[in-house]
Amino acid sequence: MRPKAELHLHIEGTLEPELVVELARRNRIDLPTFDVSAIRARYSFANLQSFLDVYYENLAVLRTEEDFYDLAAAYLRRAAAQGVRHAEIFFDPQAHLIRGVPLDVVFGGLSAAMKDSDVSAALILCFLRDRGAEEAEQVLRAALPYRDRFIGVGLDSAEVGHPPSLFRRVFDIAASEGLHRVAHAGEEGGPDYVWQALDILRVERVDHGIRAMEDPRLVARLREERIPLTVCPLSNVRLRAVPSLRDHILPAMLDEGLVVTVNSDDPAYFGGYVDDNYEALRLELGMTGEQLDRLARNSFEAAFAYEAEHSGGARPTGGPLDYAS
Ligand code: HPA
Ligand code: ZN
């Protein structure tokens, strides 16, 4: 199996239906169904929002540090089996704070699982762009006591109507704290969102970015500055950002000389983990071993913290500023 880094992975998107059911039973939470295949049968999506509705609903079962530990430990086991040597893992603290789950629980469980894994791993804290810039700033300030537990910030959730430009201030604060910066842009939004992410948020990687290919000047910028793009082929098919894998623009992105990487996004929902994405590119797009090797090499070049020690070690130095309580 080809060694690779995974750079676009939402830990909440690795919540498999089996674990949904197990955690619901453990936490005595009622579900519309406890039938795993019935849960999975709902995973047919018309667009990003229809996926996000299910994704946020399922999070109700994550309540304790042990739940977050089990979630991350299961992902890291699967990742290791798919050749992942290093993972930079997104998490959505606001999705938990608004349910009354404190940051301490989230960081505690995720960090402990990362510490116990042989896969090198680091966390990237994502802001839910549809909840606005003010709340993003609150959550960043609340997370700063855990500054040694995460390496960067990102921007995710419903893209269109929530442009990067709104988040200038919170990304400036993140930069002043020495945090890395990434943002989802150009998944459903146009090339203008990618320009804003680069010029206003000063991102060092673009998540998805497939629609950047509509703007030749933008392609030239990404190539010249070697700004990596974390592309998620199976996600793009499942969320109908592309009509089919055969129509995916990824090979053209590589031909343009872009630093493209392959990632799984929300593998519990999109039909495969990261090596399944590589395999789909080989089978359906006929990508060669040489091309796939290049994608894997790019993933290490694009990583922020491959050399760094696991970020899960130290205990927090202060209590969380839990604005939800
Ligand atoms: N796109 C945007 N936000 C997300 C995604 C995604 O694929 N997964 C989880 N949050
Ligand atoms: Zn994503």
mmCIF file of C-alpha atoms and ligand atoms in Angstrom:
data_model
loop_
_atom_site.group_PDB
_atom_site.id
_atom_site.type_symbol
_atom_site.label_atom_id
_atom_site.label_comp_id
_atom_site.label_asym_id
_atom_site.label_seq_id
_atom_site.Cartn_x
_atom_site.Cartn_y
_atom_site.Cartn_z
ATOM 1 C CA MET A 1 0.000 0.000 0.000
ATOM 2 C CA ARG A 2 1.269 3.438 -1.032
ATOM 3 C CA PRO A 3 2.322 5.566 2.023
ATOM 4 C CA LYS A 4 0.389 8.789 2.105
ATOM 5 C CA ALA A 5 -0.699 11.737 4.240
ATOM 6 C CA GLU A 6 -4.356 12.610 4.669
ATOM 7 C CA LEU A 7 -4.983 16.360 4.836
ATOM 8 C CA HIS A 8 -8.722 16.765 4.358
ATOM 9 C CA LEU A 9 -10.635 14.604 6.792
ATOM 10 C CA HIS A 10 -13.441 15.676 9.109
ATOM 11 C CA ILE A 11 -13.253 13.447 12.168
ATOM 12 C CA GLU A 12 -17.018 13.810 12.589
ATOM 13 C CA GLY A 13 -17.357 12.495 9.030
ATOM 14 C CA THR A 14 -15.772 9.197 10.080
ATOM 15 C CA LEU A 15 -18.732 8.352 12.347
ATOM 16 C CA GLU A 16 -19.843 5.049 10.832
ATOM 17 C CA PRO A 17 -23.487 3.965 11.340
ATOM 18 C CA GLU A 18 -22.296 1.050 13.525
ATOM 19 C CA LEU A 19 -20.689 3.552 15.903
ATOM 20 C CA VAL A 20 -23.776 5.819 15.795
ATOM 21 C CA VAL A 21 -25.823 2.889 17.096
ATOM 22 C CA GLU A 22 -23.223 1.806 19.666
ATOM 23 C CA LEU A 23 -22.865 5.319 21.112
ATOM 24 C CA ALA A 24 -26.634 5.917 21.124
ATOM 25 C CA ARG A 25 -27.093 2.734 23.187
ATOM 26 C CA ARG A 26 -24.230 3.673 25.534
ATOM 27 C CA ASN A 27 -25.566 7.198 26.075
ATOM 28 C CA ARG A 28 -29.258 6.164 26.120
ATOM 29 C CA ILE A 29 -30.108 8.409 23.210
ATOM 30 C CA ASP A 30 -33.169 7.596 21.154
ATOM 31 C CA LEU A 31 -32.641 7.302 17.394
ATOM 32 C CA PRO A 32 -35.295 7.238 14.638
ATOM 33 C CA THR A 33 -33.840 3.781 13.842
ATOM 34 C CA PHE A 34 -31.201 1.508 15.364
ATOM 35 C CA ASP A 35 -30.919 -0.409 12.115
ATOM 36 C CA VAL A 36 -27.496 0.201 10.578
ATOM 37 C CA SER A 37 -28.604 -0.449 7.010
ATOM 38 C CA ALA A 38 -31.584 1.878 7.441
ATOM 39 C CA ILE A 39 -29.208 4.622 8.620
ATOM 40 C CA ARG A 40 -26.906 3.975 5.684
ATOM 41 C CA ALA A 41 -29.853 3.982 3.278
ATOM 42 C CA ARG A 42 -30.339 7.683 4.025
ATOM 43 C CA TYR A 43 -26.880 8.500 2.676
ATOM 44 C CA SER A 44 -27.938 9.681 -0.745
ATOM 45 C CA PHE A 45 -27.292 13.375 -1.198
ATOM 46 C CA ALA A 46 -28.413 16.042 -3.659
ATOM 47 C CA ASN A 47 -25.778 18.594 -2.651
ATOM 48 C CA LEU A 48 -23.546 19.722 0.242
ATOM 49 C CA GLN A 49 -26.421 20.978 2.417
ATOM 50 C CA SER A 50 -28.423 17.749 2.228
ATOM 51 C CA PHE A 51 -25.320 15.906 3.477
ATOM 52 C CA LEU A 52 -24.632 18.435 6.238
ATOM 53 C CA ASP A 53 -28.189 17.992 7.586
ATOM 54 C CA VAL A 54 -27.543 14.274 8.217
ATOM 55 C CA TYR A 55 -23.951 14.838 9.388
ATOM 56 C CA TYR A 56 -25.000 17.310 12.108
ATOM 57 C CA GLU A 57 -27.981 15.171 13.165
ATOM 58 C CA ASN A 58 -25.804 12.100 13.768
ATOM 59 C CA LEU A 59 -23.454 14.064 16.035
ATOM 60 C CA ALA A 60 -26.074 13.910 18.824
ATOM 61 C CA VAL A 61 -24.602 10.551 19.905
ATOM 62 C CA LEU A 62 -21.147 12.053 20.694
ATOM 63 C CA ARG A 63 -21.263 13.162 24.319
ATOM 64 C CA THR A 64 -18.303 12.002 26.400
ATOM 65 C CA GLU A 65 -14.538 12.019 26.164
ATOM 66 C CA GLU A 66 -14.721 8.253 25.611
ATOM 67 C CA ASP A 67 -17.036 8.805 22.610
ATOM 68 C CA PHE A 68 -14.543 11.179 20.980
ATOM 69 C CA TYR A 69 -11.733 8.777 21.823
ATOM 70 C CA ASP A 70 -13.564 5.868 20.162
ATOM 71 C CA LEU A 71 -14.354 7.976 17.099
ATOM 72 C CA ALA A 72 -10.746 9.061 16.535
ATOM 73 C CA ALA A 73 -9.267 5.668 17.444
ATOM 74 C CA ALA A 74 -11.511 3.959 14.862
ATOM 75 C CA TYR A 75 -10.483 6.459 12.174
ATOM 76 C CA LEU A 76 -6.775 6.120 12.954
ATOM 77 C CA ARG A 77 -7.002 2.311 12.770
ATOM 78 C CA ARG A 78 -8.700 2.499 9.381
ATOM 79 C CA ALA A 79 -6.259 5.152 8.179
ATOM 80 C CA ALA A 80 -3.263 3.001 9.146
ATOM 81 C CA ALA A 81 -4.783 0.108 7.174
ATOM 82 C CA GLN A 82 -5.061 2.428 4.142
ATOM 83 C CA GLY A 83 -1.388 3.441 4.203
ATOM 84 C CA VAL A 84 -1.831 6.754 6.015
ATOM 85 C CA ARG A 85 1.382 7.722 7.849
ATOM 86 C CA HIS A 86 0.259 11.216 8.800
ATOM 87 C CA ALA A 87 -3.169 12.835 9.167
ATOM 88 C CA GLU A 88 -4.115 16.476 9.666
ATOM 89 C CA ILE A 89 -7.604 16.078 11.073
ATOM 90 C CA PHE A 90 -10.416 18.640 10.966
ATOM 91 C CA PHE A 91 -12.864 18.934 13.814
ATOM 92 C CA ASP A 92 -15.921 21.172 14.284
ATOM 93 C CA PRO A 93 -15.972 22.422 17.913
ATOM 94 C CA GLN A 94 -19.060 24.578 17.361
ATOM 95 C CA ALA A 95 -21.096 21.509 16.382
ATOM 96 C CA HIS A 96 -20.401 20.183 19.884
ATOM 97 C CA LEU A 97 -20.467 23.416 21.913
ATOM 98 C CA ILE A 98 -23.976 24.202 20.677
ATOM 99 C CA ARG A 99 -25.105 20.807 22.027
ATOM 100 C CA GLY A 100 -23.561 21.553 25.419
ATOM 101 C CA VAL A 101 -20.438 19.416 24.936
ATOM 102 C CA PRO A 102 -17.453 21.409 26.235
ATOM 103 C CA LEU A 103 -14.153 21.853 24.429
ATOM 104 C CA ASP A 104 -12.344 19.965 27.171
ATOM 105 C CA VAL A 105 -14.304 16.795 26.321
ATOM 106 C CA VAL A 106 -13.626 17.144 22.583
ATOM 107 C CA PHE A 107 -9.907 17.891 22.909
ATOM 108 C CA GLY A 108 -9.507 15.292 25.663
ATOM 109 C CA GLY A 109 -10.950 12.393 23.671
ATOM 110 C CA LEU A 110 -9.400 13.258 20.297
ATOM 111 C CA SER A 111 -5.936 14.007 21.717
ATOM 112 C CA ALA A 112 -5.841 10.797 23.768
ATOM 113 C CA ALA A 113 -6.680 8.652 20.724
ATOM 114 C CA MET A 114 -4.006 10.426 18.674
ATOM 115 C CA LYS A 115 -1.444 9.820 21.378
ATOM 116 C CA ASP A 116 -2.279 6.091 21.423
ATOM 117 C CA SER A 117 -1.943 5.705 17.623
ATOM 118 C CA ASP A 118 1.139 4.932 15.534
ATOM 119 C CA VAL A 119 -0.156 7.285 12.831
ATOM 120 C CA SER A 120 1.321 10.753 13.185
ATOM 121 C CA ALA A 121 -1.643 13.097 13.607
ATOM 122 C CA ALA A 122 -2.503 16.732 14.283
ATOM 123 C CA LEU A 123 -5.749 18.679 14.652
ATOM 124 C CA ILE A 124 -7.091 21.600 12.623
ATOM 125 C CA LEU A 125 -9.955 23.512 14.233
ATOM 126 C CA CYS A 126 -12.664 24.410 11.707
ATOM 127 C CA PHE A 127 -15.143 27.245 11.939
ATOM 128 C CA LEU A 128 -18.702 26.593 10.757
ATOM 129 C CA ARG A 129 -18.984 29.391 8.212
ATOM 130 C CA ASP A 130 -22.815 29.396 8.270
ATOM 131 C CA ARG A 131 -22.734 30.359 11.981
ATOM 132 C CA GLY A 132 -20.934 33.604 11.200
ATOM 133 C CA ALA A 133 -17.653 35.340 11.947
ATOM 134 C CA GLU A 134 -18.479 36.564 15.442
ATOM 135 C CA GLU A 135 -19.037 33.060 16.788
ATOM 136 C CA ALA A 136 -15.904 31.870 14.968
ATOM 137 C CA GLU A 137 -13.890 34.451 16.881
ATOM 138 C CA GLN A 138 -15.497 33.377 20.178
ATOM 139 C CA VAL A 139 -14.626 29.736 19.560
ATOM 140 C CA LEU A 140 -11.044 30.563 18.600
ATOM 141 C CA ARG A 141 -10.558 32.552 21.810
ATOM 142 C CA ALA A 142 -12.133 29.723 23.825
ATOM 143 C CA ALA A 143 -9.727 27.254 22.176
ATOM 144 C CA LEU A 144 -6.545 29.267 22.766
ATOM 145 C CA PRO A 145 -5.950 27.665 26.202
ATOM 146 C CA TYR A 146 -5.576 24.445 24.141
ATOM 147 C CA ARG A 147 -3.200 26.110 21.681
ATOM 148 C CA ASP A 148 -0.717 23.226 21.951
ATOM 149 C CA ARG A 149 -3.402 20.719 20.873
ATOM 150 C CA PHE A 150 -4.062 22.068 17.347
ATOM 151 C CA ILE A 151 -1.875 23.300 14.527
ATOM 152 C CA GLY A 152 -4.230 25.417 12.485
ATOM 153 C CA VAL A 153 -7.691 26.677 11.642
ATOM 154 C CA GLY A 154 -10.024 25.919 8.743
ATOM 155 C CA LEU A 155 -13.395 26.994 7.395
ATOM 156 C CA ASP A 156 -16.114 24.475 6.550
ATOM 157 C CA SER A 157 -19.885 23.826 6.360
ATOM 158 C CA ALA A 158 -22.297 25.469 3.870
ATOM 159 C CA GLU A 159 -20.099 27.389 1.424
ATOM 160 C CA VAL A 160 -22.300 29.421 -0.901
ATOM 161 C CA GLY A 161 -23.539 32.641 0.709
ATOM 162 C CA HIS A 162 -20.801 32.505 3.357
ATOM 163 C CA PRO A 163 -17.730 33.865 1.537
ATOM 164 C CA PRO A 164 -14.227 33.761 3.017
ATOM 165 C CA SER A 165 -14.033 37.568 3.115
ATOM 166 C CA LEU A 166 -16.357 37.598 6.169
ATOM 167 C CA PHE A 167 -13.729 35.760 8.222
ATOM 168 C CA ARG A 168 -10.750 38.105 7.746
ATOM 169 C CA ARG A 169 -10.496 39.095 11.390
ATOM 170 C CA VAL A 170 -10.601 35.625 12.918
ATOM 171 C CA PHE A 171 -8.010 34.375 10.421
ATOM 172 C CA ASP A 172 -5.805 37.381 11.274
ATOM 173 C CA ILE A 173 -6.005 36.416 14.951
ATOM 174 C CA ALA A 174 -5.149 32.805 14.059
ATOM 175 C CA ALA A 175 -2.127 34.007 12.056
ATOM 176 C CA SER A 176 -0.931 36.139 14.969
ATOM 177 C CA GLU A 177 -1.080 33.002 17.149
ATOM 178 C CA GLY A 178 1.183 31.198 14.680
ATOM 179 C CA LEU A 179 -1.604 28.888 13.510
ATOM 180 C CA HIS A 180 -1.731 27.427 10.010
ATOM 181 C CA ARG A 181 -4.663 28.475 7.838
ATOM 182 C CA VAL A 182 -6.794 26.509 5.374
ATOM 183 C CA ALA A 183 -10.326 26.979 4.032
ATOM 184 C CA HIS A 184 -12.890 25.055 2.031
ATOM 185 C CA ALA A 185 -13.286 27.070 -1.158
ATOM 186 C CA GLY A 186 -14.299 26.219 -4.687
ATOM 187 C CA GLU A 187 -16.248 23.071 -3.765
ATOM 188 C CA GLU A 188 -19.651 24.566 -4.614
ATOM 189 C CA GLY A 189 -18.544 28.216 -4.565
ATOM 190 C CA GLY A 190 -16.838 29.816 -7.558
ATOM 191 C CA PRO A 191 -13.222 30.834 -8.171
ATOM 192 C CA ASP A 192 -13.900 34.158 -6.429
ATOM 193 C CA TYR A 193 -14.129 32.250 -3.132
ATOM 194 C CA VAL A 194 -10.689 30.747 -3.773
ATOM 195 C CA TRP A 195 -9.236 34.199 -4.523
ATOM 196 C CA GLN A 196 -10.679 35.508 -1.257
ATOM 197 C CA ALA A 197 -9.294 32.571 0.709
ATOM 198 C CA LEU A 198 -5.814 33.323 -0.689
ATOM 199 C CA ASP A 199 -5.846 37.118 -0.572
ATOM 200 C CA ILE A 200 -7.976 37.820 2.510
ATOM 201 C CA LEU A 201 -7.547 34.741 4.739
ATOM 202 C CA ARG A 202 -3.946 34.083 3.608
ATOM 203 C CA VAL A 203 -4.582 30.333 3.476
ATOM 204 C CA GLU A 204 -1.641 28.001 2.905
ATOM 205 C CA ARG A 205 -3.787 25.226 1.383
ATOM 206 C CA VAL A 206 -7.150 25.223 -0.341
ATOM 207 C CA ASP A 207 -9.657 22.506 0.589
ATOM 208 C CA HIS A 208 -11.387 21.135 -2.540
ATOM 209 C CA GLY A 209 -10.633 24.057 -4.882
ATOM 210 C CA ILE A 210 -11.874 22.153 -7.922
ATOM 211 C CA ARG A 211 -13.688 25.205 -9.323
ATOM 212 C CA ALA A 212 -10.391 27.130 -9.359
ATOM 213 C CA MET A 213 -9.910 25.419 -12.721
ATOM 214 C CA GLU A 214 -12.538 27.791 -14.206
ATOM 215 C CA ASP A 215 -10.099 30.709 -13.878
ATOM 216 C CA PRO A 216 -6.743 30.446 -15.712
ATOM 217 C CA ARG A 217 -5.211 33.356 -13.764
ATOM 218 C CA LEU A 218 -6.072 31.601 -10.528
ATOM 219 C CA VAL A 219 -4.585 28.325 -11.795
ATOM 220 C CA ALA A 220 -1.369 30.201 -12.612
ATOM 221 C CA ARG A 221 -1.281 31.717 -9.114
ATOM 222 C CA LEU A 222 -1.790 28.335 -7.408
ATOM 223 C CA ARG A 223 0.902 26.765 -9.593
ATOM 224 C CA GLU A 224 3.446 29.553 -9.137
ATOM 225 C CA GLU A 225 3.023 29.685 -5.355
ATOM 226 C CA ARG A 226 2.753 25.886 -5.076
ATOM 227 C CA ILE A 227 -0.388 26.194 -2.974
ATOM 228 C CA PRO A 228 -1.691 22.672 -2.385
ATOM 229 C CA LEU A 229 -5.290 21.660 -3.057
ATOM 230 C CA THR A 230 -6.888 18.914 -0.982
ATOM 231 C CA VAL A 231 -9.196 17.243 -3.490
ATOM 232 C CA CYS A 232 -11.776 14.641 -2.406
ATOM 233 C CA PRO A 233 -12.945 12.681 -5.465
ATOM 234 C CA LEU A 234 -15.565 10.363 -3.926
ATOM 235 C CA SER A 235 -16.984 13.280 -1.912
ATOM 236 C CA ASN A 236 -17.344 15.352 -5.075
ATOM 237 C CA VAL A 237 -19.311 12.561 -6.746
ATOM 238 C CA ARG A 238 -21.568 11.885 -3.726
ATOM 239 C CA LEU A 239 -22.324 15.607 -3.207
ATOM 240 C CA ARG A 240 -22.782 16.099 -6.958
ATOM 241 C CA ALA A 241 -20.045 18.695 -7.296
ATOM 242 C CA VAL A 242 -19.096 16.608 -10.376
ATOM 243 C CA PRO A 243 -21.466 14.437 -12.461
ATOM 244 C CA SER A 244 -19.289 11.305 -12.171
ATOM 245 C CA LEU A 245 -15.751 10.269 -11.347
ATOM 246 C CA ARG A 246 -15.008 9.962 -15.062
ATOM 247 C CA ASP A 247 -15.741 13.687 -15.392
ATOM 248 C CA HIS A 248 -13.486 14.659 -12.502
ATOM 249 C CA ILE A 249 -11.066 17.480 -13.224
ATOM 250 C CA LEU A 250 -8.304 16.065 -10.981
ATOM 251 C CA PRO A 251 -6.121 14.694 -13.834
ATOM 252 C CA ALA A 252 -6.313 18.101 -15.546
ATOM 253 C CA MET A 253 -5.273 19.762 -12.290
ATOM 254 C CA LEU A 254 -2.194 17.524 -12.158
ATOM 255 C CA ASP A 255 -1.431 18.298 -15.820
ATOM 256 C CA GLU A 256 -1.548 22.004 -14.937
ATOM 257 C CA GLY A 257 1.269 21.388 -12.458
ATOM 258 C CA LEU A 258 -0.851 22.022 -9.366
ATOM 259 C CA VAL A 259 0.086 20.473 -6.008
ATOM 260 C CA VAL A 260 -2.984 18.234 -5.902
ATOM 261 C CA THR A 261 -3.595 15.768 -3.056
ATOM 262 C CA VAL A 262 -6.252 13.050 -2.644
ATOM 263 C CA ASN A 263 -8.326 12.832 0.522
ATOM 264 C CA SER A 264 -11.497 11.250 1.861
ATOM 265 C CA ASP A 265 -13.382 14.218 3.453
ATOM 266 C CA ASP A 266 -16.211 12.341 5.254
ATOM 267 C CA PRO A 267 -15.496 8.681 4.515
ATOM 268 C CA ALA A 268 -18.350 7.228 6.601
ATOM 269 C CA TYR A 269 -20.759 9.020 4.252
ATOM 270 C CA PHE A 270 -19.037 8.978 0.867
ATOM 271 C CA GLY A 271 -18.283 5.311 0.300
ATOM 272 C CA GLY A 272 -14.577 5.070 1.009
ATOM 273 C CA TYR A 273 -11.470 5.950 2.968
ATOM 274 C CA VAL A 274 -8.424 7.567 1.399
ATOM 275 C CA ASP A 275 -6.932 4.576 -0.376
ATOM 276 C CA ASP A 276 -10.390 3.775 -1.760
ATOM 277 C CA ASN A 277 -10.207 7.238 -3.366
ATOM 278 C CA TYR A 278 -6.808 6.435 -4.929
ATOM 279 C CA GLU A 279 -8.177 3.083 -6.117
ATOM 280 C CA ALA A 280 -11.247 4.714 -7.661
ATOM 281 C CA LEU A 281 -8.979 7.102 -9.600
ATOM 282 C CA ARG A 282 -7.042 4.117 -10.939
ATOM 283 C CA LEU A 283 -10.090 2.070 -11.868
ATOM 284 C CA GLU A 284 -12.477 4.733 -13.139
ATOM 285 C CA LEU A 285 -10.150 7.419 -14.452
ATOM 286 C CA GLY A 286 -7.342 5.109 -15.534
ATOM 287 C CA MET A 287 -4.768 7.078 -13.591
ATOM 288 C CA THR A 288 -1.328 5.474 -13.765
ATOM 289 C CA GLY A 289 0.842 4.266 -10.893
ATOM 290 C CA GLU A 290 3.176 7.159 -11.657
ATOM 291 C CA GLN A 291 0.359 9.708 -11.334
ATOM 292 C CA LEU A 292 -0.869 8.125 -8.093
ATOM 293 C CA ASP A 293 2.688 8.153 -6.711
ATOM 294 C CA ARG A 294 2.876 11.853 -7.504
ATOM 295 C CA LEU A 295 -0.378 12.478 -5.612
ATOM 296 C CA ALA A 296 0.998 10.590 -2.607
ATOM 297 C CA ARG A 297 4.300 12.542 -2.739
ATOM 298 C CA ASN A 298 2.319 15.780 -2.944
ATOM 299 C CA SER A 299 0.465 14.830 0.241
ATOM 300 C CA PHE A 300 3.723 14.825 2.225
ATOM 301 C CA GLU A 301 4.904 18.066 0.590
ATOM 302 C CA ALA A 302 1.559 19.686 1.463
ATOM 303 C CA ALA A 303 1.538 18.513 5.105
ATOM 304 C CA PHE A 304 2.191 21.151 7.777
ATOM 305 C CA ALA A 305 3.363 18.932 10.592
ATOM 306 C CA TYR A 306 4.645 15.610 9.276
ATOM 307 C CA GLU A 307 7.930 15.936 11.147
ATOM 308 C CA ALA A 308 6.265 17.243 14.292
ATOM 309 C CA GLU A 309 5.581 15.089 17.303
ATOM 310 C CA HIS A 310 2.068 13.876 17.924
ATOM 311 C CA SER A 311 0.006 16.813 19.139
ATOM 312 C CA GLY A 312 -2.035 14.728 21.562
ATOM 313 C CA GLY A 313 0.410 14.636 24.453
ATOM 314 C CA ALA A 314 0.197 17.510 26.888
ATOM 315 C CA ARG A 315 -2.685 18.293 29.203
ATOM 316 C CA PRO A 316 -4.344 21.711 28.790
ATOM 317 C CA THR A 317 -2.924 24.489 30.915
ATOM 318 C CA GLY A 318 -6.239 26.208 31.615
ATOM 319 C CA GLY A 319 -9.960 25.579 31.614
ATOM 320 C CA PRO A 320 -12.043 26.188 28.494
ATOM 321 C CA LEU A 321 -13.958 29.406 27.947
ATOM 322 C CA ASP A 322 -17.173 27.555 27.257
ATOM 323 C CA TYR A 323 -19.460 30.164 25.753
ATOM 324 C CA ALA A 324 -22.260 27.621 25.354
ATOM 325 C CA SER A 325 -22.656 26.957 29.050
HETATM 326 N N1 HPA B 1 -17.739 20.444 2.918
HETATM 327 C C1 HPA B 1 -17.999 21.463 3.748
HETATM 328 N N2 HPA B 1 -18.159 21.295 5.053
HETATM 329 C C2 HPA B 1 -18.045 20.073 5.557
HETATM 330 C C3 HPA B 1 -17.787 18.989 4.757
HETATM 331 C C4 HPA B 1 -17.621 19.186 3.369
HETATM 332 O O1 HPA B 1 -17.399 18.249 2.591
HETATM 333 N N3 HPA B 1 -17.734 17.909 5.572
HETATM 334 C C5 HPA B 1 -17.945 18.343 6.824
HETATM 335 N N4 HPA B 1 -18.146 19.667 6.824
HETATM 336 ZN ZN ZN B 2 -14.397 18.895 3.779
#
